[in-house]
Coordinates of C-alpha atoms in Angstrom, one line a residue:
M61 CA 40.6 -29.4 -32.5
S62 CA 40.1 -26.8 -29.7
T63 CA 42.3 -23.7 -29.9
L64 CA 41.6 -22.9 -26.2
P65 CA 44.6 -23.1 -23.8
P66 CA 44.7 -25.9 -21.3
P67 CA 42.5 -25.1 -18.4
H68 CA 45.3 -25.0 -15.8
R69 CA 47.9 -23.1 -17.8
A70 CA 49.7 -20.6 -15.6
P71 CA 49.6 -16.9 -16.8
S72 CA 52.6 -16.0 -18.9
R73 CA 55.1 -13.4 -17.7
C74 CA 53.5 -10.8 -19.9
T75 CA 50.0 -11.3 -18.5
L76 CA 50.9 -11.7 -14.9
P77 CA 51.7 -8.0 -14.3
A78 CA 48.4 -7.0 -15.8
L79 CA 46.6 -9.5 -13.5
L80 CA 48.4 -8.0 -10.5
M81 CA 47.6 -4.5 -11.6
T82 CA 43.9 -5.4 -11.9
M83 CA 43.9 -7.0 -8.5
A84 CA 45.5 -3.9 -7.0
L85 CA 42.9 -1.7 -8.6
W86 CA 39.9 -3.8 -7.4
C87 CA 41.1 -5.1 -4.0
P88 CA 41.2 -2.7 -1.1
T89 CA 44.5 -2.6 0.8
A90 CA 44.8 -3.4 4.5
T91 CA 45.4 0.3 5.2
A92 CA 42.2 1.3 3.3
L93 CA 40.2 -1.3 5.2
A94 CA 41.5 -0.1 8.5
Q95 CA 40.6 3.5 7.6
D96 CA 37.1 2.5 6.7
A97 CA 36.7 0.5 9.9
G98 CA 37.9 3.5 11.9
R99 CA 35.6 6.0 10.2
A100 CA 32.6 6.7 12.4
A101 CA 29.1 6.2 10.8
P102 CA 27.2 9.5 10.2
R103 CA 25.2 10.5 13.2
P104 CA 21.5 10.2 12.5
R105 CA 19.8 13.6 12.3
V106 CA 17.7 14.6 15.2
V107 CA 14.4 16.4 14.5
V108 CA 12.1 17.8 17.2
L109 CA 8.5 18.7 16.7
D110 CA 7.6 20.8 19.7
S111 CA 4.4 21.8 21.5
V112 CA 2.2 19.6 19.3
S113 CA -1.1 17.8 20.1
V114 CA -0.7 14.1 19.3
I115 CA -3.8 12.1 18.2
D116 CA -4.1 8.5 19.2
I117 CA -6.4 7.1 16.5
D118 CA -7.4 3.9 18.3
A119 CA -8.1 5.6 21.6
K120 CA -9.7 8.6 19.9
R121 CA -7.6 10.8 22.3
V122 CA -5.7 14.0 21.9
T123 CA -2.8 14.8 24.2
A124 CA -1.7 18.4 24.0
M125 CA 1.8 20.0 24.5
R126 CA 3.9 17.0 23.5
R127 CA 7.4 16.9 22.1
I128 CA 8.1 14.4 19.4
V129 CA 11.8 13.5 19.1
I130 CA 12.9 11.8 15.8
R131 CA 16.3 10.3 15.3
G132 CA 17.0 9.2 11.7
D133 CA 13.8 7.7 10.4
S134 CA 12.3 6.7 13.7
I135 CA 10.4 8.3 16.5
V136 CA 12.4 7.9 19.7
A137 CA 10.2 9.8 22.2
V138 CA 6.8 11.4 22.5
E139 CA 7.0 13.3 25.8
S140 CA 5.9 16.3 27.7
V141 CA 7.4 19.6 26.6
S142 CA 8.6 19.9 30.2
A143 CA 10.9 16.9 29.7
M144 CA 14.6 17.5 29.2
P145 CA 15.1 18.1 25.4
P146 CA 17.8 16.3 23.4
D147 CA 21.4 17.7 23.8
S148 CA 21.8 18.1 20.1
V149 CA 19.0 19.0 17.6
D150 CA 19.5 19.3 13.9
E151 CA 16.0 20.6 13.0
Y152 CA 13.5 22.2 15.4
V153 CA 9.9 22.7 14.4
N154 CA 7.6 24.8 16.6
A155 CA 4.4 22.9 16.1
R156 CA 2.3 24.8 18.6
G157 CA -1.3 24.7 17.5
A158 CA -0.8 21.7 15.2
F159 CA -2.3 18.2 15.5
A160 CA -0.1 15.2 14.7
I161 CA -1.6 12.1 13.1
P162 CA 0.2 9.1 11.5
G163 CA 1.0 9.4 7.8
L164 CA -1.9 8.4 5.6
V165 CA -1.9 5.2 3.6
D166 CA -3.6 4.9 0.2
H167 CA -4.2 1.2 0.1
H168 CA -5.2 1.1 -3.6
V169 CA -3.2 3.0 -6.3
H170 CA -1.8 2.2 -9.7
L171 CA 1.7 3.3 -10.8
V172 CA 2.9 3.9 -14.3
Q173 CA 6.0 5.5 -15.8
G174 CA 6.3 9.2 -15.4
M175 CA 4.8 9.5 -11.9
T176 CA 7.8 10.8 -10.0
A177 CA 6.3 14.3 -9.6
A178 CA 2.9 12.7 -8.7
L179 CA 4.5 10.6 -6.0
E180 CA 6.1 13.7 -4.5
R181 CA 2.8 15.5 -4.6
G182 CA 1.2 12.6 -2.8
A183 CA 3.9 12.6 -0.1
R184 CA 3.6 16.4 0.4
G185 CA -0.1 15.9 0.6
G186 CA 0.1 13.6 3.6
V187 CA 0.3 10.1 1.9
T188 CA 3.4 8.3 3.4
M189 CA 2.6 4.8 2.1
V190 CA 0.8 3.3 -0.9
Q191 CA 0.0 -0.1 -2.2
A192 CA 0.0 -0.5 -6.0
M193 CA -2.6 -3.0 -6.9
A194 CA -1.9 -3.8 -10.5
G195 CA 0.5 -2.8 -13.2
D196 CA 4.1 -3.4 -14.3
N197 CA 6.1 -4.4 -11.3
R198 CA 9.3 -3.3 -13.0
V199 CA 8.0 0.2 -12.7
A200 CA 6.6 -0.2 -9.2
G201 CA 9.8 -1.9 -8.0
E202 CA 12.0 0.9 -9.3
Y203 CA 9.9 3.6 -7.7
A204 CA 10.0 1.6 -4.4
R205 CA 13.8 1.3 -4.6
A206 CA 14.2 5.0 -5.4
S207 CA 11.9 5.9 -2.5
R208 CA 13.8 3.7 -0.1
A209 CA 17.2 5.2 -1.3
R210 CA 15.8 8.7 -1.0
E211 CA 16.5 9.4 -4.6
I212 CA 13.0 10.7 -5.0
V213 CA 10.5 12.1 -2.6
A214 CA 7.8 9.5 -2.5
P215 CA 5.7 7.4 -0.1
E216 CA 6.8 3.9 0.9
I217 CA 5.5 1.6 -1.8
A218 CA 4.2 -2.0 -1.6
Y219 CA 2.8 -3.7 -4.7
A220 CA 0.8 -6.6 -6.0
S221 CA 1.0 -9.3 -8.7
V222 CA -2.3 -10.0 -10.5
M223 CA -3.8 -13.4 -11.5
A224 CA -6.9 -13.9 -13.6
G225 CA -8.3 -16.4 -16.0
P226 CA -6.7 -16.6 -19.5
D227 CA -9.7 -15.0 -21.3
F228 CA -9.2 -11.8 -19.2
F229 CA -5.9 -11.0 -20.8
V230 CA -7.3 -9.2 -23.8
D231 CA -7.5 -6.2 -21.4
P232 CA -5.2 -3.6 -23.0
R233 CA -3.9 -2.4 -19.6
F234 CA -2.4 -5.8 -18.9
I235 CA -1.1 -6.2 -22.4
G236 CA 0.9 -2.9 -21.8
A237 CA 2.0 -3.9 -18.4
S238 CA 3.4 -7.2 -19.7
D239 CA 5.6 -5.7 -22.4
G240 CA 8.4 -8.1 -23.2
F241 CA 6.4 -11.2 -22.1
P242 CA 3.7 -13.2 -23.8
V243 CA 0.4 -11.9 -22.6
G244 CA -0.5 -13.7 -19.4
K245 CA 3.0 -14.9 -18.7
A246 CA 4.6 -11.9 -17.0
P247 CA 5.3 -12.9 -13.3
W248 CA 3.2 -10.0 -12.1
A249 CA 0.3 -10.6 -14.6
Q250 CA -0.4 -14.3 -14.9
A251 CA -3.2 -16.2 -16.5
V252 CA -4.1 -19.2 -14.3
T253 CA -6.3 -22.2 -14.6
A254 CA -7.0 -25.3 -12.5
E255 CA -4.2 -27.0 -14.4
S256 CA -1.6 -24.3 -13.5
D257 CA 1.4 -25.2 -11.4
I258 CA 0.1 -23.1 -8.5
P259 CA 3.3 -23.1 -6.2
T260 CA 5.5 -22.1 -9.2
A261 CA 3.0 -19.4 -10.3
V262 CA 2.8 -17.9 -6.8
A263 CA 6.6 -18.1 -6.4
A264 CA 7.0 -16.2 -9.7
A265 CA 4.5 -13.5 -8.5
R266 CA 6.4 -13.2 -5.2
G267 CA 9.7 -13.1 -7.0
S268 CA 8.7 -10.0 -8.9
G269 CA 8.9 -8.2 -5.5
A270 CA 5.2 -8.3 -4.8
E271 CA 3.9 -8.5 -1.2
V272 CA 0.4 -9.1 -2.5
L273 CA -1.4 -11.5 -4.8
K274 CA -4.4 -9.9 -6.3
L275 CA -7.2 -12.1 -7.7
Y276 CA -8.7 -10.1 -10.4
A277 CA -11.3 -11.9 -12.6
M278 CA -12.4 -15.2 -14.2
I279 CA -11.3 -17.4 -11.2
D280 CA -13.7 -19.9 -9.7
S281 CA -14.0 -20.6 -5.9
A282 CA -11.9 -23.8 -5.9
L283 CA -9.0 -22.1 -7.8
A284 CA -9.3 -19.0 -5.6
A285 CA -9.0 -21.2 -2.5
R286 CA -5.9 -22.9 -3.8
L287 CA -4.2 -19.6 -4.8
T288 CA -5.0 -18.0 -1.5
A289 CA -3.7 -21.0 0.5
E290 CA -0.4 -21.1 -1.5
A291 CA 0.1 -17.4 -1.4
H292 CA -0.3 -17.5 2.4
R293 CA 2.1 -20.4 2.6
Q294 CA 4.7 -18.3 0.7
G295 CA 4.1 -15.3 3.0
M296 CA 2.0 -13.1 0.6
R297 CA -1.2 -11.3 1.4
V298 CA -4.2 -11.8 -0.8
V299 CA -6.5 -9.1 -2.2
A300 CA -9.5 -10.0 -4.3
H301 CA -12.1 -8.0 -6.2
G302 CA -15.4 -8.2 -4.3
T303 CA -16.5 -10.8 -6.9
V304 CA -13.9 -12.6 -9.0
F305 CA -16.5 -14.0 -11.5
P306 CA -17.6 -16.7 -10.9
A307 CA -16.2 -16.8 -7.3
R308 CA -18.6 -14.8 -5.1
P309 CA -17.7 -12.7 -2.0
L310 CA -18.9 -15.3 0.5
Q311 CA -16.7 -18.0 -1.2
L312 CA -13.7 -15.6 -1.2
A313 CA -14.1 -14.8 2.5
A314 CA -14.3 -18.5 3.2
A315 CA -11.2 -19.1 1.2
G316 CA -9.3 -16.7 3.5
V317 CA -8.5 -13.8 1.3
D318 CA -7.2 -10.9 3.3
V319 CA -9.1 -8.0 1.6
L320 CA -12.1 -7.7 -0.6
T321 CA -11.9 -4.5 -2.7
H322 CA -14.5 -2.3 -4.4
A323 CA -17.7 -2.5 -2.2
P324 CA -20.2 -2.4 -5.1
Y325 CA -18.7 -5.6 -6.5
L326 CA -20.0 -7.5 -3.5
S327 CA -23.6 -6.9 -4.7
W328 CA -23.0 -9.9 -7.1
Q329 CA -23.5 -12.2 -4.1
G330 CA -27.2 -11.9 -4.6
A331 CA -27.2 -12.3 -8.4
A332 CA -29.1 -15.3 -9.8
E333 CA -26.1 -16.2 -11.9
V334 CA -22.4 -15.1 -11.9
R335 CA -20.5 -16.0 -15.1
P336 CA -16.8 -15.3 -16.0
E337 CA -17.9 -12.9 -18.8
D338 CA -19.8 -10.8 -16.2
S339 CA -16.4 -9.5 -15.1
W340 CA -16.5 -7.1 -18.0
K341 CA -19.6 -5.4 -16.5
R342 CA -18.6 -5.9 -12.9
R343 CA -19.6 -2.3 -12.0
D344 CA -23.2 -3.0 -13.1
G345 CA -24.3 -5.1 -10.2
P346 CA -27.8 -6.1 -9.2
Y347 CA -28.3 -3.1 -7.0
A348 CA -32.1 -2.8 -7.6
T349 CA -32.8 -6.3 -6.3
V350 CA -30.0 -6.9 -3.8
R351 CA -30.0 -4.8 -0.6
A352 CA -26.8 -3.8 1.1
D353 CA -28.4 -4.7 4.4
G354 CA -30.2 -7.8 3.0
P355 CA -29.7 -11.4 4.0
E356 CA -27.1 -12.2 1.3
L357 CA -24.8 -9.4 2.2
T358 CA -25.3 -9.9 6.0
A359 CA -24.0 -13.4 5.5
V360 CA -21.0 -12.1 3.6
L361 CA -20.1 -9.5 6.2
A362 CA -20.5 -12.1 9.0
A363 CA -18.1 -14.3 7.2
M364 CA -15.7 -11.5 6.7
K365 CA -15.8 -10.6 10.4
A366 CA -15.3 -14.3 11.3
H367 CA -12.3 -14.7 8.9
G368 CA -10.7 -11.3 9.6
T369 CA -11.3 -10.1 6.0
Y370 CA -10.9 -6.4 5.4
L371 CA -13.2 -4.3 3.2
E372 CA -11.7 -1.7 0.9
P373 CA -14.7 0.2 -0.4
T374 CA -13.0 2.7 -2.8
L375 CA -16.0 5.0 -2.6
W376 CA -14.4 8.0 -4.3
V377 CA -13.8 6.2 -7.6
F378 CA -17.5 5.3 -7.8
S379 CA -18.6 8.8 -7.1
R380 CA -17.2 10.3 -10.2
P381 CA -19.6 11.9 -12.7
D382 CA -19.3 9.1 -15.3
V383 CA -20.6 6.5 -12.8
P384 CA -24.3 6.0 -12.2
P385 CA -25.2 7.4 -8.7
V386 CA -26.7 4.1 -7.6
V387 CA -23.2 2.5 -7.6
A388 CA -21.8 4.9 -5.0
K389 CA -25.0 4.9 -3.0
W390 CA -25.0 1.1 -2.7
G391 CA -21.3 1.0 -1.9
A392 CA -21.7 3.5 0.9
Q393 CA -24.6 1.6 2.4
L394 CA -22.6 -1.6 2.4
T395 CA -19.6 0.2 3.9
V396 CA -21.4 1.6 6.9
R397 CA -23.1 -1.8 7.4
A398 CA -19.7 -3.5 7.4
Q399 CA -18.4 -1.1 9.9
A400 CA -21.4 -1.7 12.2
M401 CA -20.8 -5.4 12.0
G402 CA -17.2 -5.2 12.9
V403 CA -15.5 -5.6 9.5
P404 CA -12.3 -3.5 9.4
I405 CA -12.3 -0.9 6.7
L406 CA -9.4 0.2 4.5
A407 CA -9.1 3.6 2.7
G408 CA -8.0 3.1 -0.9
T409 CA -8.7 5.5 -3.8
D410 CA -8.0 3.6 -7.0
G411 CA -6.7 7.0 -8.1
F412 CA -4.0 8.5 -5.9
V413 CA -3.8 11.9 -7.4
E414 CA -5.7 14.0 -9.9
R415 CA -4.5 15.8 -13.0
D416 CA -4.8 19.2 -11.2
T417 CA -1.3 19.5 -9.9
T418 CA -2.4 21.9 -7.2
A419 CA -4.9 19.4 -5.7
L420 CA -4.3 17.3 -2.6
P421 CA -4.1 13.5 -3.1
V422 CA -7.4 11.8 -3.5
I423 CA -7.2 10.0 -0.1
H424 CA -8.6 13.1 1.5
R425 CA -11.8 12.8 -0.6
E426 CA -12.0 9.1 0.2
L427 CA -11.9 9.9 3.9
Q428 CA -14.7 12.4 3.3
R429 CA -16.8 9.8 1.4
L430 CA -16.4 7.4 4.3
V431 CA -17.7 9.9 6.8
E432 CA -20.5 10.9 4.4
A433 CA -21.4 7.2 4.3
G434 CA -21.8 7.1 8.1
L435 CA -18.4 6.4 9.6
T436 CA -17.1 8.6 12.3
P437 CA -14.0 10.8 11.6
A438 CA -12.0 8.5 13.9
A439 CA -13.1 5.4 12.0
A440 CA -12.3 7.0 8.7
L441 CA -8.8 8.0 10.0
A442 CA -8.3 4.4 11.2
A443 CA -9.0 3.2 7.7
A444 CA -6.0 5.2 6.4
T445 CA -3.6 4.7 9.4
T446 CA -4.0 1.9 11.9
N447 CA -6.0 -0.5 9.8
P448 CA -3.7 -0.6 6.8
A449 CA -0.7 -0.9 9.2
R450 CA -2.2 -4.1 10.6
E451 CA -3.3 -5.5 7.2
M452 CA 0.1 -4.8 5.6
R453 CA 1.9 -6.4 8.6
R454 CA 3.5 -3.2 9.7
E455 CA 1.5 -2.7 12.9
H456 CA 4.8 -2.6 14.9
T457 CA 6.4 0.0 12.7
H458 CA 3.6 2.2 11.3
G459 CA 0.2 3.5 12.1
A460 CA 0.8 5.5 15.2
V461 CA 2.8 8.5 16.5
A462 CA 4.7 6.6 19.1
P463 CA 8.2 5.7 20.1
G464 CA 9.7 2.9 17.9
R465 CA 7.5 3.7 14.9
V466 CA 8.7 5.0 11.6
A467 CA 8.6 8.8 11.6
D468 CA 5.8 9.2 9.1
I469 CA 3.7 12.1 10.5
V470 CA 1.2 14.7 9.2
L471 CA 0.9 18.0 11.1
L472 CA -2.5 19.5 10.7
D473 CA -3.7 23.0 11.6
A474 CA -7.0 21.6 13.0
N475 CA -8.3 18.5 14.7
P476 CA -9.6 15.9 12.2
L477 CA -11.5 14.0 14.9
G478 CA -14.0 16.9 15.0
D479 CA -14.1 17.4 11.2
I480 CA -12.6 14.9 8.7
R481 CA -12.1 17.8 6.3
N482 CA -9.3 19.0 8.6
T483 CA -7.0 16.4 7.1
T484 CA -6.6 18.8 4.2
R485 CA -5.3 21.6 6.5
I486 CA -1.7 20.4 6.2
R487 CA 1.1 22.4 7.9
A488 CA 3.9 19.9 7.2
V489 CA 4.5 16.2 6.6
V490 CA 7.3 14.2 8.1
L491 CA 8.4 11.4 5.7
R492 CA 10.7 8.9 7.3
G493 CA 12.2 11.6 9.4
R494 CA 12.4 14.2 6.7
V495 CA 10.3 17.4 7.2
L496 CA 8.4 18.3 4.0
V497 CA 6.6 21.7 3.8
R498 CA 3.6 21.6 1.4

């Protein structure tokens, strides 16, 4: 027999006062509500960057002697210095001699625990937004929340969920990132097959906070097409490795993926055979027999242009001393060919920052690699500003120094349109309206 009281028993006289006391503690009084309603919201801080030259990346134009007015985290005016200044200014920056560009975007990073200081280094080094492309989304999500809440100094953070074939999940990186879940079952690191419940799998990936679905390895073209279509239906963007083994780049472009990452991986389009297990040696493409300007890759780039697929070359990561030089050389050749054929380029490092705590973030080296490959400085800058803003569906809020955009700005001591190395000559960074001095 149950010892619980009847479900509708009224509180006894001894418990009612306690209940009333609890309600009094937790429920605001009418007076308190009225006081809150009458209290004015804090006035957004007004920051002025005066006498600055503003660079329009798309137009490749520099306009001198401008005043940038920031209210809160938004740019409200970009005007002549002869215009009437704001009545009240909280922070005035004399930016005479400086060049203003939009904050830089590193479209390909990886985040792990213990990176709070690294994120601040990245922000002070000109990176105002990043996209984390694989890892533990509990970690990425907490960094993203803390950045939005201004609890840490960090770029804006978007992040991805990864899908791959079951046999890929012996990779120790994904075992660690899935701690607490059976391997291949974490919402952000899922093993998928043709028999998977695709809508549910994508919903779980999206539910982890991810904006992006990343197709990593051991996925065939039919499954890649199904995953891409469902991700788009649920409002996610799709990034895929240049080859997903066995799905080749031409098949991925036809499937509608938004971005192909790691230019050297596209070399597998010309391989005689592409097997799932080749994903373990994906860096070792058939460079000797497949030309970056040959017919196979020309067809791939034409399909990317037709479908609006972006190329994220990640040239810097392949130029490290432990990588055979042919990999970087082939990737650079493909990148300049893609640019010439009208494929939009994204700057991603697959590295973000180096161990040297005095060094600038790696995005500056990536921009230099793009120019060394054959892009103009303006095209390289677009790869880290206007292009990622469009690909990340933020073209109306980011990617330009203009009214209505988020106040993410890098002030440089020299014009990067003349020499891309001038992106390293940072005078100050404005991160969502907050002025950071390097």
